[in-house]
mmCIF file of C-alpha atoms in Angstrom:
data_model
loop_
_atom_site.group_PDB
_atom_site.id
_atom_site.type_symbol
_atom_site.label_atom_id
_atom_site.label_comp_id
_atom_site.label_asym_id
_atom_site.label_seq_id
_atom_site.Cartn_x
_atom_site.Cartn_y
_atom_site.Cartn_z
ATOM 1 C CA MET A 1 -33.963 -59.717 -81.455
ATOM 2 C CA ALA A 2 -35.360 -61.319 -84.231
ATOM 3 C CA ALA A 3 -37.852 -59.960 -86.599
ATOM 4 C CA ASP A 4 -41.420 -60.907 -86.726
ATOM 5 C CA ASN A 5 -41.554 -62.533 -90.314
ATOM 6 C CA PRO A 6 -39.230 -62.959 -93.016
ATOM 7 C CA ALA A 7 -40.487 -60.126 -94.977
ATOM 8 C CA ASP A 8 -38.787 -57.749 -92.313
ATOM 9 C CA ILE A 9 -35.682 -59.275 -92.509
ATOM 10 C CA LYS A 10 -35.355 -59.393 -96.019
ATOM 11 C CA MET A 11 -36.423 -55.729 -96.426
ATOM 12 C CA ASN A 12 -33.774 -54.489 -93.609
ATOM 13 C CA ALA A 13 -31.050 -56.734 -95.502
ATOM 14 C CA LYS A 14 -31.743 -55.467 -98.675
ATOM 15 C CA VAL A 15 -31.808 -51.812 -97.564
ATOM 16 C CA SER A 16 -28.718 -52.161 -95.461
ATOM 17 C CA ALA A 17 -26.981 -53.407 -98.856
ATOM 18 C CA ASN A 18 -28.161 -50.531 -100.543
ATOM 19 C CA PHE A 19 -26.695 -48.220 -97.858
ATOM 20 C CA ASP A 20 -23.077 -49.841 -97.122
ATOM 21 C CA PRO A 21 -21.470 -46.905 -98.679
ATOM 22 C CA LEU A 22 -23.285 -44.677 -95.910
ATOM 23 C CA ILE A 23 -22.607 -46.714 -92.779
ATOM 24 C CA LYS A 24 -19.277 -44.513 -92.128
ATOM 25 C CA ALA A 25 -20.870 -41.081 -92.245
ATOM 26 C CA THR A 26 -24.512 -40.503 -91.188
ATOM 27 C CA PRO A 27 -25.335 -37.297 -90.343
ATOM 28 C CA LYS A 28 -28.406 -36.361 -88.432
ATOM 29 C CA GLY A 29 -30.892 -36.510 -91.498
ATOM 30 C CA LEU A 30 -29.570 -39.993 -92.373
ATOM 31 C CA ASP A 31 -29.851 -41.657 -88.642
ATOM 32 C CA ARG A 32 -33.536 -40.365 -88.550
ATOM 33 C CA LEU A 33 -34.219 -41.844 -91.900
ATOM 34 C CA PHE A 34 -32.602 -45.115 -90.903
ATOM 35 C CA SER A 35 -34.469 -45.174 -87.721
ATOM 36 C CA LEU A 36 -37.655 -44.839 -89.508
ATOM 37 C CA ALA A 37 -36.791 -47.732 -92.033
ATOM 38 C CA PHE A 38 -35.492 -50.071 -89.429
ATOM 39 C CA ASP A 39 -37.751 -51.756 -86.764
ATOM 40 C CA LYS A 40 -36.964 -49.869 -83.463
ATOM 41 C CA ARG A 41 -37.507 -53.102 -81.528
ATOM 42 C CA GLU A 42 -34.165 -54.263 -83.120
ATOM 43 C CA ALA A 43 -31.499 -52.134 -81.839
ATOM 44 C CA ASP A 44 -31.588 -48.415 -80.806
ATOM 45 C CA ASN A 45 -27.857 -48.219 -82.298
ATOM 46 C CA LEU A 46 -27.775 -47.715 -86.330
ATOM 47 C CA ARG A 47 -24.342 -49.636 -86.473
ATOM 48 C CA TYR A 48 -25.771 -52.678 -84.555
ATOM 49 C CA LYS A 49 -28.821 -52.396 -86.914
ATOM 50 C CA MET A 50 -26.737 -52.830 -90.099
ATOM 51 C CA LEU A 51 -24.706 -55.649 -88.797
ATOM 52 C CA LEU A 52 -27.944 -57.282 -87.615
ATOM 53 C CA ALA A 53 -29.252 -57.032 -91.283
ATOM 54 C CA ALA A 54 -26.201 -58.185 -92.631
ATOM 55 C CA GLN A 55 -26.003 -61.507 -90.591
ATOM 56 C CA THR A 56 -29.316 -62.675 -91.738
ATOM 57 C CA GLN A 57 -28.382 -61.693 -95.381
ATOM 58 C CA LYS A 58 -27.568 -65.225 -96.264
ATOM 59 C CA GLU A 59 -30.932 -66.654 -94.963
ATOM 60 C CA CYS A 60 -32.627 -64.109 -97.102
ATOM 61 C CA GLN A 61 -30.793 -64.838 -100.157
ATOM 62 C CA GLN A 62 -32.026 -68.535 -100.088
ATOM 63 C CA ILE A 63 -35.506 -67.368 -99.552
ATOM 64 C CA LEU A 64 -34.891 -65.041 -102.512
ATOM 65 C CA SER A 65 -33.599 -67.694 -104.660
ATOM 66 C CA GLY A 66 -36.732 -69.769 -103.627
ATOM 67 C CA GLU A 67 -34.394 -72.663 -102.077
ATOM 68 C CA SER A 68 -36.085 -71.961 -98.745
ATOM 69 C CA VAL A 69 -39.283 -70.745 -96.970
ATOM 70 C CA PHE A 70 -39.892 -69.426 -93.588
ATOM 71 C CA GLU A 71 -42.181 -71.060 -91.516
ATOM 72 C CA ASN A 72 -42.909 -71.331 -87.911
ATOM 73 C CA GLY A 73 -39.652 -69.511 -87.026
ATOM 74 C CA ARG A 74 -37.207 -71.402 -89.135
ATOM 75 C CA LEU A 75 -36.063 -71.771 -92.476
ATOM 76 C CA ILE A 76 -37.195 -74.823 -94.324
ATOM 77 C CA PRO A 77 -36.127 -76.355 -98.030
ATOM 78 C CA VAL A 78 -38.688 -75.684 -100.529
ATOM 79 C CA GLY A 79 -39.370 -79.443 -101.087
ATOM 80 C CA ASP A 80 -40.049 -79.722 -97.574
ATOM 81 C CA SER A 81 -42.737 -77.387 -97.406
ATOM 82 C CA GLU A 82 -46.500 -77.896 -97.640
ATOM 83 C CA ASN A 83 -47.230 -74.380 -98.682
ATOM 84 C CA ALA A 84 -44.001 -74.085 -101.211
ATOM 85 C CA LYS A 85 -46.358 -73.006 -104.116
ATOM 86 C CA SER A 86 -48.366 -70.586 -102.343
ATOM 87 C CA TRP A 87 -45.300 -69.057 -100.671
ATOM 88 C CA SER A 88 -43.655 -68.687 -103.848
ATOM 89 C CA ILE A 89 -46.229 -66.197 -105.029
ATOM 90 C CA LEU A 90 -46.029 -64.257 -101.856
ATOM 91 C CA GLN A 91 -42.346 -64.099 -101.939
ATOM 92 C CA ILE A 92 -42.069 -62.503 -105.520
ATOM 93 C CA GLU A 93 -44.431 -59.929 -104.454
ATOM 94 C CA ALA A 94 -42.742 -59.476 -100.999
ATOM 95 C CA GLU A 95 -39.485 -59.232 -103.066
ATOM 96 C CA GLN A 96 -40.849 -56.484 -105.058
ATOM 97 C CA GLU A 97 -42.172 -54.667 -102.492
ATOM 98 C CA GLY A 98 -38.884 -54.836 -100.588
ATOM 99 C CA ARG A 99 -36.828 -53.766 -103.988
ATOM 100 C CA ASN A 100 -39.315 -50.629 -104.516
ATOM 101 C CA LEU A 101 -39.090 -49.664 -101.041
ATOM 102 C CA ALA A 102 -35.452 -49.758 -100.812
ATOM 103 C CA GLY A 103 -35.485 -47.739 -104.335
ATOM 104 C CA ASN A 104 -37.616 -44.795 -102.444
ATOM 105 C CA ILE A 105 -35.468 -44.890 -99.093
ATOM 106 C CA LEU A 106 -32.144 -44.706 -101.074
ATOM 107 C CA MET A 107 -33.745 -41.605 -102.944
ATOM 108 C CA ALA A 108 -34.203 -40.223 -99.555
ATOM 109 C CA ALA A 109 -30.816 -40.868 -98.179
ATOM 110 C CA GLU A 110 -29.286 -38.979 -101.483
ATOM 111 C CA ALA A 111 -31.606 -36.106 -100.829
ATOM 112 C CA LEU A 112 -30.583 -36.242 -96.774
ATOM 113 C CA LYS A 113 -26.639 -37.093 -97.023
ATOM 114 C CA ASP A 114 -25.415 -33.667 -97.253
ATOM 115 C CA THR A 115 -28.166 -31.831 -95.436
ATOM 116 C CA PRO A 116 -26.395 -30.249 -92.301
ATOM 117 C CA ASP A 117 -27.369 -31.102 -89.506
ATOM 118 C CA GLU A 118 -28.691 -27.709 -88.086
ATOM 119 C CA GLN A 119 -30.871 -27.754 -90.966
ATOM 120 C CA VAL A 120 -32.628 -30.794 -89.620
ATOM 121 C CA SER A 121 -35.534 -30.730 -86.913
ATOM 122 C CA ASP A 122 -35.111 -32.128 -83.541
ATOM 123 C CA LYS A 123 -38.539 -33.174 -83.778
ATOM 124 C CA GLU A 124 -39.719 -36.911 -84.694
ATOM 125 C CA VAL A 125 -41.293 -37.720 -87.832
ATOM 126 C CA ASP A 126 -45.089 -38.489 -87.345
ATOM 127 C CA GLU A 127 -45.662 -42.604 -87.280
ATOM 128 C CA ASP A 128 -48.884 -41.924 -89.408
ATOM 129 C CA PHE A 129 -47.236 -39.870 -91.897
ATOM 130 C CA PHE A 130 -44.094 -42.632 -92.472
ATOM 131 C CA ALA A 131 -46.771 -45.483 -92.259
ATOM 132 C CA ARG A 132 -48.435 -43.649 -95.378
ATOM 133 C CA TRP A 133 -45.524 -42.940 -97.046
ATOM 134 C CA ARG A 134 -44.067 -46.563 -96.675
ATOM 135 C CA ARG A 135 -47.452 -48.206 -97.886
ATOM 136 C CA GLU A 136 -46.984 -46.227 -101.053
ATOM 137 C CA ALA A 137 -43.043 -46.856 -101.420
ATOM 138 C CA LYS A 138 -44.106 -50.545 -101.827
ATOM 139 C CA VAL A 139 -45.764 -50.336 -105.062
ATOM 140 C CA ILE A 140 -43.635 -47.241 -106.652
ATOM 141 C CA GLY A 141 -40.896 -48.821 -108.767
ATOM 142 C CA ASN A 142 -40.580 -46.212 -111.559
ATOM 143 C CA GLU A 143 -37.031 -44.067 -110.908
ATOM 144 C CA GLU A 144 -38.632 -40.811 -111.854
ATOM 145 C CA ILE A 145 -41.399 -41.448 -109.229
ATOM 146 C CA GLN A 146 -39.388 -42.823 -106.493
ATOM 147 C CA ARG A 147 -36.822 -39.632 -106.723
ATOM 148 C CA LEU A 148 -39.971 -37.294 -105.904
ATOM 149 C CA TRP A 149 -41.264 -39.761 -103.262
ATOM 150 C CA GLY A 150 -38.131 -40.241 -101.428
ATOM 151 C CA ARG A 151 -37.362 -36.786 -101.437
ATOM 152 C CA LEU A 152 -41.138 -36.003 -99.769
ATOM 153 C CA LEU A 153 -39.973 -38.234 -97.328
ATOM 154 C CA ALA A 154 -36.501 -36.241 -96.810
ATOM 155 C CA GLU A 155 -38.562 -33.292 -96.604
ATOM 156 C CA GLU A 156 -40.510 -34.183 -93.935
ATOM 157 C CA ILE A 157 -37.353 -35.783 -91.871
ATOM 158 C CA ILE A 158 -35.961 -32.167 -92.086
ATOM 159 C CA GLN A 159 -39.020 -30.392 -91.126
ATOM 160 C CA PRO A 160 -41.930 -32.777 -89.575
ATOM 161 C CA ASN A 161 -45.205 -32.093 -90.486
ATOM 162 C CA SER A 162 -44.009 -29.586 -93.267
ATOM 163 C CA VAL A 163 -46.045 -32.099 -96.004
ATOM 164 C CA PRO A 164 -49.868 -32.436 -95.533
ATOM 165 C CA PHE A 165 -51.147 -36.014 -95.863
ATOM 166 C CA ARG A 166 -53.302 -34.466 -98.688
ATOM 167 C CA VAL A 167 -50.122 -34.126 -100.502
ATOM 168 C CA LEU A 168 -49.124 -37.849 -100.137
ATOM 169 C CA ASP A 169 -52.450 -38.593 -101.697
ATOM 170 C CA ILE A 170 -52.070 -36.565 -104.924
ATOM 171 C CA LEU A 171 -48.294 -37.143 -105.500
ATOM 172 C CA LYS A 172 -48.761 -41.141 -105.101
ATOM 173 C CA ASN A 173 -50.885 -40.860 -107.894
ATOM 174 C CA ILE A 174 -48.871 -39.257 -110.631
ATOM 175 C CA SER A 175 -47.433 -40.870 -113.523
ATOM 176 C CA SER A 176 -43.813 -40.597 -114.945
ATOM 177 C CA ALA A 177 -44.890 -38.310 -117.842
ATOM 178 C CA GLU A 178 -46.808 -35.692 -115.239
ATOM 179 C CA ALA A 179 -43.529 -35.467 -113.305
ATOM 180 C CA LYS A 180 -41.383 -35.002 -116.347
ATOM 181 C CA LEU A 181 -43.934 -32.417 -117.605
ATOM 182 C CA PHE A 182 -43.615 -30.707 -114.305
ATOM 183 C CA ARG A 183 -39.973 -30.726 -114.142
ATOM 184 C CA ARG A 184 -39.809 -29.374 -117.612
ATOM 185 C CA LEU A 185 -42.221 -26.484 -116.365
ATOM 186 C CA ASP A 186 -40.366 -26.208 -112.960
ATOM 187 C CA ALA A 187 -38.034 -23.469 -114.462
ATOM 188 C CA TYR A 188 -41.304 -21.167 -114.833
ATOM 189 C CA ILE A 189 -42.438 -21.221 -111.277
ATOM 190 C CA CYS A 190 -42.005 -18.046 -109.192
ATOM 191 C CA ASP A 191 -41.707 -17.477 -105.216
ATOM 192 C CA THR A 192 -45.448 -16.220 -105.347
ATOM 193 C CA GLY A 193 -46.404 -19.723 -106.208
ATOM 194 C CA THR A 194 -47.259 -18.811 -109.787
ATOM 195 C CA LEU A 195 -46.374 -20.912 -113.102
ATOM 196 C CA VAL A 196 -45.656 -18.008 -115.381
ATOM 197 C CA CYS A 197 -47.767 -18.258 -118.635
ATOM 198 C CA ASP A 198 -50.206 -15.986 -120.613
ATOM 199 C CA PHE A 199 -53.497 -17.731 -121.124
ATOM 200 C CA THR A 200 -55.331 -14.360 -122.000
ATOM 201 C CA ASN A 201 -52.931 -14.151 -125.388
ATOM 202 C CA LYS A 202 -52.608 -18.164 -125.934
ATOM 203 C CA TYR A 203 -48.952 -17.503 -125.320
ATOM 204 C CA TYR A 204 -47.041 -20.527 -123.995
ATOM 205 C CA PRO A 205 -43.331 -21.572 -123.813
ATOM 206 C CA ASP A 206 -41.682 -23.474 -127.092
ATOM 207 C CA GLY A 207 -43.257 -27.010 -126.901
ATOM 208 C CA ILE A 208 -45.792 -26.232 -124.529
ATOM 209 C CA GLU A 209 -49.368 -26.551 -125.528
ATOM 210 C CA PHE A 210 -52.627 -25.680 -123.330
ATOM 211 C CA ASP A 211 -53.381 -29.151 -122.723
ATOM 212 C CA ASP A 212 -50.387 -29.811 -121.022
ATOM 213 C CA TYR A 213 -51.408 -27.195 -118.356
ATOM 214 C CA ILE A 214 -54.765 -29.005 -118.487
ATOM 215 C CA LYS A 215 -52.507 -32.137 -117.506
ATOM 216 C CA LEU A 216 -51.058 -30.463 -114.445
ATOM 217 C CA GLN A 217 -54.670 -29.317 -113.309
ATOM 218 C CA GLU A 218 -56.108 -32.702 -113.481
ATOM 219 C CA CYS A 219 -53.233 -34.479 -111.384
ATOM 220 C CA GLY A 220 -52.970 -31.811 -108.854
ATOM 221 C CA PHE A 221 -50.217 -29.400 -109.636
ATOM 222 C CA ILE A 222 -52.167 -26.288 -110.158
ATOM 223 C CA VAL A 223 -55.058 -24.792 -109.506
ATOM 224 C CA GLY A 224 -56.685 -24.042 -112.883
ATOM 225 C CA ALA A 225 -55.794 -23.376 -116.519
ATOM 226 C CA ASN A 226 -57.280 -20.013 -117.328
ATOM 227 C CA ASN A 227 -56.437 -16.472 -117.488
ATOM 228 C CA PHE A 228 -56.588 -15.442 -113.567
ATOM 229 C CA ILE A 229 -53.759 -13.284 -113.006
ATOM 230 C CA ALA A 230 -52.305 -15.226 -110.005
ATOM 231 C CA GLY A 231 -49.067 -13.527 -108.669
ATOM 232 C CA ARG A 232 -48.488 -10.385 -107.201
ATOM 233 C CA SER A 233 -44.695 -9.435 -105.549
ATOM 234 C CA ASP A 234 -43.871 -6.061 -103.776
ATOM 235 C CA ASN A 235 -40.470 -7.492 -102.430
ATOM 236 C CA ARG A 236 -37.608 -4.861 -103.597
ATOM 237 C CA MET A 237 -34.095 -4.999 -104.477
ATOM 238 C CA THR A 238 -31.089 -2.826 -105.431
ATOM 239 C CA VAL A 239 -29.494 -2.880 -108.983
ATOM 240 C CA SER A 240 -26.564 -0.388 -109.269
ATOM 241 C CA GLY A 241 -28.062 1.757 -106.201
ATOM 242 C CA GLY A 242 -31.721 2.376 -108.027
ATOM 243 C CA GLN A 243 -34.834 0.170 -106.221
ATOM 244 C CA TYR A 244 -36.609 -2.347 -108.382
ATOM 245 C CA PHE A 245 -39.154 -4.983 -107.506
ATOM 246 C CA GLU A 246 -38.231 -8.495 -107.713
ATOM 247 C CA VAL A 247 -39.605 -12.014 -108.793
ATOM 248 C CA ASN A 248 -37.645 -14.505 -107.693
ATOM 249 C CA PHE A 249 -37.202 -17.986 -109.442
ATOM 250 C CA ALA A 250 -35.112 -20.919 -108.409
ATOM 251 C CA ASN A 251 -32.056 -19.846 -110.122
ATOM 252 C CA MET A 252 -32.774 -16.364 -111.299
ATOM 253 C CA VAL A 253 -34.085 -13.121 -110.246
ATOM 254 C CA VAL A 254 -36.053 -10.822 -112.367
ATOM 255 C CA ALA A 255 -35.940 -6.977 -111.334
ATOM 256 C CA VAL A 256 -38.602 -4.845 -112.757
ATOM 257 C CA ASP A 257 -38.632 -0.850 -112.519
ATOM 258 C CA THR A 258 -42.324 -0.007 -112.741
ATOM 259 C CA PRO A 259 -44.308 2.967 -111.375
ATOM 260 C CA SER A 260 -47.216 0.475 -110.239
ATOM 261 C CA ASP A 261 -47.013 -0.480 -106.547
ATOM 262 C CA ALA A 262 -46.296 -4.211 -107.230
ATOM 263 C CA VAL A 263 -45.684 -6.542 -110.061
ATOM 264 C CA ILE A 264 -48.260 -8.718 -111.419
ATOM 265 C CA ILE A 265 -47.170 -12.250 -112.380
ATOM 266 C CA GLN A 266 -50.219 -14.016 -115.187
ATOM 267 C CA GLY A 267 -49.928 -17.553 -114.763
ATOM 268 C CA ALA A 268 -51.663 -20.675 -112.704
ATOM 269 C CA ALA A 269 -51.308 -20.955 -108.972
ATOM 270 C CA LEU A 270 -49.819 -24.031 -107.856
ATOM 271 C CA THR A 271 -51.755 -26.018 -105.256
ATOM 272 C CA SER A 272 -50.114 -27.004 -101.992
ATOM 273 C CA ALA A 273 -48.971 -30.694 -103.731
ATOM 274 C CA GLY A 274 -47.492 -28.318 -106.629
ATOM 275 C CA LYS A 275 -45.416 -26.027 -104.243
ATOM 276 C CA VAL A 276 -44.066 -29.139 -102.596
ATOM 277 C CA ALA A 277 -43.163 -30.706 -105.471
ATOM 278 C CA HIS A 278 -41.393 -27.704 -106.619
ATOM 279 C CA LYS A 279 -39.651 -27.407 -103.842
ATOM 280 C CA ILE A 280 -38.068 -30.851 -103.612
ATOM 281 C CA CYS A 281 -37.343 -31.420 -107.483
ATOM 282 C CA ASP A 282 -34.153 -30.552 -109.132
ATOM 283 C CA HIS A 283 -34.026 -27.332 -110.349
ATOM 284 C CA ASP A 284 -32.112 -27.054 -113.487
ATOM 285 C CA GLU A 285 -30.689 -23.685 -114.868
ATOM 286 C CA PRO A 286 -33.286 -22.021 -117.091
ATOM 287 C CA SER A 287 -32.659 -21.884 -120.917
ATOM 288 C CA MET A 288 -32.313 -18.792 -122.619
ATOM 289 C CA GLY A 289 -35.707 -19.397 -124.042
ATOM 290 C CA ALA A 290 -37.254 -19.670 -120.844
ATOM 291 C CA ILE A 291 -35.778 -16.769 -119.422
ATOM 292 C CA GLN A 292 -36.980 -14.503 -122.502
ATOM 293 C CA TYR A 293 -40.394 -16.327 -122.084
ATOM 294 C CA ILE A 294 -40.793 -15.387 -118.403
ATOM 295 C CA CYS A 295 -39.342 -11.827 -119.108
ATOM 296 C CA SER A 296 -41.624 -11.040 -121.966
ATOM 297 C CA VAL A 297 -44.862 -12.168 -120.088
ATOM 298 C CA ILE A 298 -44.243 -9.847 -117.241
ATOM 299 C CA TRP A 299 -43.092 -7.163 -119.437
ATOM 300 C CA ASN A 300 -46.471 -7.255 -121.500
ATOM 301 C CA GLU A 301 -48.705 -7.590 -118.277
ATOM 302 C CA THR A 302 -50.761 -3.816 -118.821
ATOM 303 C CA PHE A 303 -50.875 -3.365 -114.935
ATOM 304 C CA ASN A 304 -47.101 -3.173 -114.796
ATOM 305 C CA THR A 305 -46.085 -0.670 -117.550
ATOM 306 C CA PRO A 306 -42.051 -1.218 -116.767
ATOM 307 C CA ASP A 307 -39.779 1.334 -117.674
ATOM 308 C CA ARG A 308 -37.135 -1.391 -117.549
ATOM 309 C CA LEU A 309 -36.676 -5.066 -116.699
ATOM 310 C CA LEU A 310 -33.256 -7.315 -115.874
ATOM 311 C CA CYS A 311 -32.517 -10.678 -115.262
ATOM 312 C CA PHE A 312 -29.808 -11.976 -113.231
ATOM 313 C CA ARG A 313 -28.590 -15.486 -112.107
ATOM 314 C CA LYS A 314 -29.415 -15.520 -108.429
ATOM 315 C CA LYS A 315 -26.856 -14.774 -105.739
ATOM 316 C CA VAL A 316 -26.757 -16.702 -102.524
ATOM 317 C CA ALA A 317 -27.872 -14.080 -99.505
ATOM 318 C CA SER A 318 -27.763 -10.974 -101.357
ATOM 319 C CA SER A 319 -30.218 -8.656 -102.703
ATOM 320 C CA ASN A 320 -27.417 -5.986 -104.491
ATOM 321 C CA TYR A 321 -26.969 -6.647 -108.431
ATOM 322 C CA SER A 322 -25.056 -4.613 -110.722
ATOM 323 C CA GLN A 323 -26.958 -3.689 -113.942
ATOM 324 C CA GLU A 324 -23.811 -4.787 -115.928
ATOM 325 C CA ALA A 325 -24.262 -8.129 -114.772
ATOM 326 C CA SER A 326 -27.719 -8.863 -115.821
ATOM 327 C CA ILE A 327 -28.059 -11.972 -118.565
ATOM 328 C CA PHE A 328 -31.141 -10.314 -120.148
ATOM 329 C CA GLU A 329 -32.712 -6.721 -120.426
ATOM 330 C CA LEU A 330 -35.751 -5.018 -121.699
ATOM 331 C CA HIS A 331 -36.025 -1.262 -122.103
ATOM 332 C CA ASP A 332 -38.185 1.652 -122.129
ATOM 333 C CA ARG A 333 -40.787 1.164 -124.663
ATOM 334 C CA ASN A 334 -40.216 4.887 -125.777
ATOM 335 C CA GLU A 335 -36.485 4.602 -126.470
#
């Protein structure tokens, strides 16, 4: 079945060209993605959709190159069209939108290609969600933002209704610089939804200033840049047979031996958008400077009064650690 207009054909052809290496292996998540990206009226079978798009690619290239326009259901050489000039402007815009949309969908595909089928929900993505996502994807051309925007769709495909509409409204407005700043501070975010920092003593990670936290607040990633104590953890872990409180980060876990009934983590609370962004972004290994900073903020919190603090590389599906395996340690203040 033919698409309703040339922009639909062009978009599908361009997307299929980007996804050629993925045709042979289409796990559940990618199948869901393609079902959203391609008009369901064209075909139910993914391979047929892509072959149909490839069949129209020659005509699409004629449109993209400016040789022809699509009017009244057929291709017309530019010289024979009464609307050639106005169509050319519209075509440039449509081409850019198609390129942006393809780039964002490709980022979603990269996030989904290695996701096991059992981790992908059987529920369908809400049509309103995809319509809003697609509308913004057409104007997002920066690769850094495309990576974030594409992974938002991937997250929603894996678990529908996990990304609130208000998160889309916030993240669609962030700049590349704001996204990079958030990624830079991602290592300092723990599982209590807290961005670790010490506002009380104006003690920040190297290269980070108070104004950077204000920027994260203004773009909607954190609730506020102040001295509010945001995090509390009473989860337990075992270290060399002893019980410690644990504070989890993306790639490490901090074990705290304290007589208190929990560990308090100073910092700023993440908003719902900040939590989603943290979940979907790449988690780089923390530098030793970041590890030392996080541990010192937890150690110096007066409520905690710890006897010992240990930091470990996070294990998979394990809460038992050996003290000798720690990568950083702070001892009893009286030793």
